[in-house]
Amino acid sequence: MLLFFLYSYKFVSFLIVTLSIYFPHTEVKKAARENNPNLREMLTSIRLQDLEPSCFKEAMLEASRGGHMDAICSLVITGGRHSLQLKDCINEALKFHACDATAMLLTCYAAKHNKNNLLKYLVSVEVDEEMEREALAELPNDLVLTRDALSRMRYLHFYDHVDFQSEFG
């Protein structure tokens, strides 16, 4: 009888630990997929070490597929030290035609990997041909972007900056 209680205790303990790790992971992915406005709060209330290592990557992919800018921002800010697989997220955002999310993810990629020419290209209004060539050479190797898509991304950055300046400048 004592052996039964011991095994029951071990099983329940194992179940509690497993569920406490699995549940936040599922909720974070769901919140990213649905662009839940409480995602950042959720991420700050969970102990990050309680999340599975792949949680941020999977949540970033979900947010990228939906083009969810707020979810992407929350995940980048809180999960920055985790491997976010930005190149995979950029490809997912492109697949689902989320141009603004792609622009944000490319900017994060350029900043994280010290791709200064690409970063300048993405946020600058005017660039010469030489700077454009240097910037395009810094794009991830497996990324296929048309010139039109890149110009739309630059356009989005420019007008986001202009709107910000008119509201707060």
Short mmCIF file of C-alpha atoms in Angstrom, two decimals, residues 36-164:
data_model
loop_
_atom_site.label_atom_id
_atom_site.label_comp_id
_atom_site.label_asym_id
_atom_site.label_seq_id
_atom_site.Cartn_x
_atom_site.Cartn_y
_atom_site.Cartn_z
CA ASN A 36 -3.63 38.88 -28.04
CA PRO A 37 -3.05 42.36 -26.58
CA ASN A 38 -2.13 40.75 -23.24
CA LEU A 39 0.80 38.78 -24.66
CA ARG A 40 3.50 41.07 -23.25
CA GLU A 41 1.87 40.99 -19.81
CA MET A 42 1.60 37.20 -20.05
CA LEU A 43 5.28 36.90 -20.96
CA THR A 44 6.38 39.10 -18.07
CA SER A 45 4.25 37.16 -15.58
CA ILE A 46 5.68 33.76 -16.57
CA ARG A 47 9.11 32.69 -15.42
CA LEU A 48 10.95 32.40 -18.73
CA GLN A 49 12.88 29.37 -17.53
CA ASP A 50 9.51 27.57 -17.20
CA LEU A 51 8.96 27.81 -20.93
CA GLU A 52 10.21 25.23 -23.40
CA PRO A 53 13.28 26.43 -25.32
CA SER A 54 11.36 26.36 -28.61
CA CYS A 55 8.46 28.44 -27.25
CA PHE A 56 9.65 31.82 -28.50
CA LYS A 57 10.62 30.44 -31.90
CA GLU A 58 7.24 28.78 -32.41
CA ALA A 59 5.34 31.82 -31.12
CA MET A 60 7.37 34.11 -33.42
CA LEU A 61 6.52 31.89 -36.38
CA GLU A 62 2.82 32.05 -35.47
CA ALA A 63 2.92 35.85 -35.15
CA SER A 64 4.88 36.16 -38.41
CA ARG A 65 2.37 34.06 -40.34
CA GLY A 66 -0.40 36.37 -39.19
CA GLY A 67 1.62 39.55 -39.66
CA HIS A 68 0.90 40.44 -36.03
CA MET A 69 3.19 43.38 -35.32
CA ASP A 70 2.25 43.75 -31.63
CA ALA A 71 2.87 40.07 -30.93
CA ILE A 72 6.21 40.19 -32.79
CA CYS A 73 7.27 43.23 -30.75
CA SER A 74 6.30 41.57 -27.47
CA LEU A 75 8.19 38.40 -28.34
CA VAL A 76 11.31 40.24 -29.53
CA ILE A 77 11.39 42.41 -26.40
CA THR A 78 10.85 39.61 -23.90
CA GLY A 79 12.52 36.75 -25.77
CA GLY A 80 15.49 38.57 -27.22
CA ARG A 81 18.05 36.31 -25.61
CA HIS A 82 16.33 33.20 -26.97
CA SER A 83 16.88 31.97 -30.48
CA LEU A 84 14.05 33.63 -32.38
CA GLN A 85 15.03 32.30 -35.83
CA LEU A 86 14.43 35.65 -37.50
CA LYS A 87 15.26 34.32 -40.98
CA ASP A 88 12.55 31.66 -40.70
CA CYS A 89 10.09 34.27 -39.43
CA ILE A 90 10.92 36.62 -42.32
CA ASN A 91 10.23 33.79 -44.78
CA GLU A 92 6.92 32.99 -43.07
CA ALA A 93 5.82 36.63 -43.12
CA LEU A 94 6.71 36.83 -46.82
CA LYS A 95 4.79 33.62 -47.56
CA PHE A 96 1.68 35.16 -46.03
CA HIS A 97 2.24 38.57 -47.70
CA ALA A 98 2.68 40.42 -44.39
CA CYS A 99 4.84 43.23 -45.74
CA ASP A 100 4.89 45.35 -42.58
CA ALA A 101 5.79 42.36 -40.40
CA THR A 102 8.52 41.41 -42.88
CA ALA A 103 9.90 44.94 -42.71
CA MET A 104 9.99 44.83 -38.91
CA LEU A 105 11.58 41.39 -38.85
CA LEU A 106 14.19 42.41 -41.43
CA THR A 107 15.00 45.46 -39.32
CA CYS A 108 15.42 43.26 -36.24
CA TYR A 109 17.59 40.87 -38.25
CA ALA A 110 19.79 43.72 -39.50
CA ALA A 111 20.17 45.19 -36.01
CA LYS A 112 20.87 41.83 -34.34
CA HIS A 113 23.50 40.80 -36.90
CA ASN A 114 25.17 44.23 -37.28
CA LYS A 115 24.07 44.56 -40.90
CA ASN A 116 24.45 48.34 -40.81
CA ASN A 117 24.07 48.94 -44.55
CA LEU A 118 20.84 46.93 -44.63
CA LEU A 119 19.56 48.76 -41.56
CA LYS A 120 20.30 52.16 -43.13
CA TYR A 121 18.67 51.03 -46.35
CA LEU A 122 15.49 49.90 -44.59
CA VAL A 123 15.01 53.09 -42.58
CA SER A 124 16.46 55.72 -44.93
CA VAL A 125 14.50 57.61 -47.52
CA GLU A 126 17.19 58.20 -50.11
CA VAL A 127 20.11 55.96 -50.92
CA ASP A 128 22.50 55.89 -53.81
CA GLU A 129 23.02 52.87 -56.03
CA GLU A 130 26.21 51.80 -54.26
CA MET A 131 24.57 51.83 -50.82
CA GLU A 132 21.62 49.88 -52.19
CA ARG A 133 23.94 47.17 -53.59
CA GLU A 134 25.81 46.94 -50.27
CA ALA A 135 22.55 46.70 -48.35
CA LEU A 136 21.09 44.01 -50.60
CA ALA A 137 24.29 41.99 -50.20
CA GLU A 138 23.57 41.84 -46.45
CA LEU A 139 20.17 40.20 -46.87
CA PRO A 140 19.97 36.61 -45.59
CA ASN A 141 21.24 34.26 -48.30
CA ASP A 142 18.11 32.12 -48.58
CA LEU A 143 15.74 35.09 -48.68
CA VAL A 144 14.07 35.89 -51.99
CA LEU A 145 12.73 39.43 -52.14
CA THR A 146 11.64 41.38 -55.17
CA ARG A 147 12.77 44.98 -55.58
CA ASP A 148 9.10 45.99 -55.37
CA ALA A 149 8.66 44.25 -51.99
CA LEU A 150 11.79 45.93 -50.65
CA SER A 151 10.64 49.35 -51.81
CA ARG A 152 7.25 48.80 -50.08
CA MET A 153 9.08 47.91 -46.86
CA ARG A 154 11.18 51.06 -47.08
CA TYR A 155 8.01 53.04 -47.78
CA LEU A 156 6.35 51.59 -44.66
CA HIS A 157 9.34 52.54 -42.49
CA PHE A 158 9.41 56.06 -43.94
CA TYR A 159 5.74 56.73 -43.35
CA ASP A 160 5.75 55.18 -39.90
CA HIS A 161 8.58 57.57 -39.05
CA VAL A 162 6.70 60.54 -40.57
CA ASP A 163 3.52 59.71 -38.64
CA PHE A 164 5.48 59.36 -35.41
#
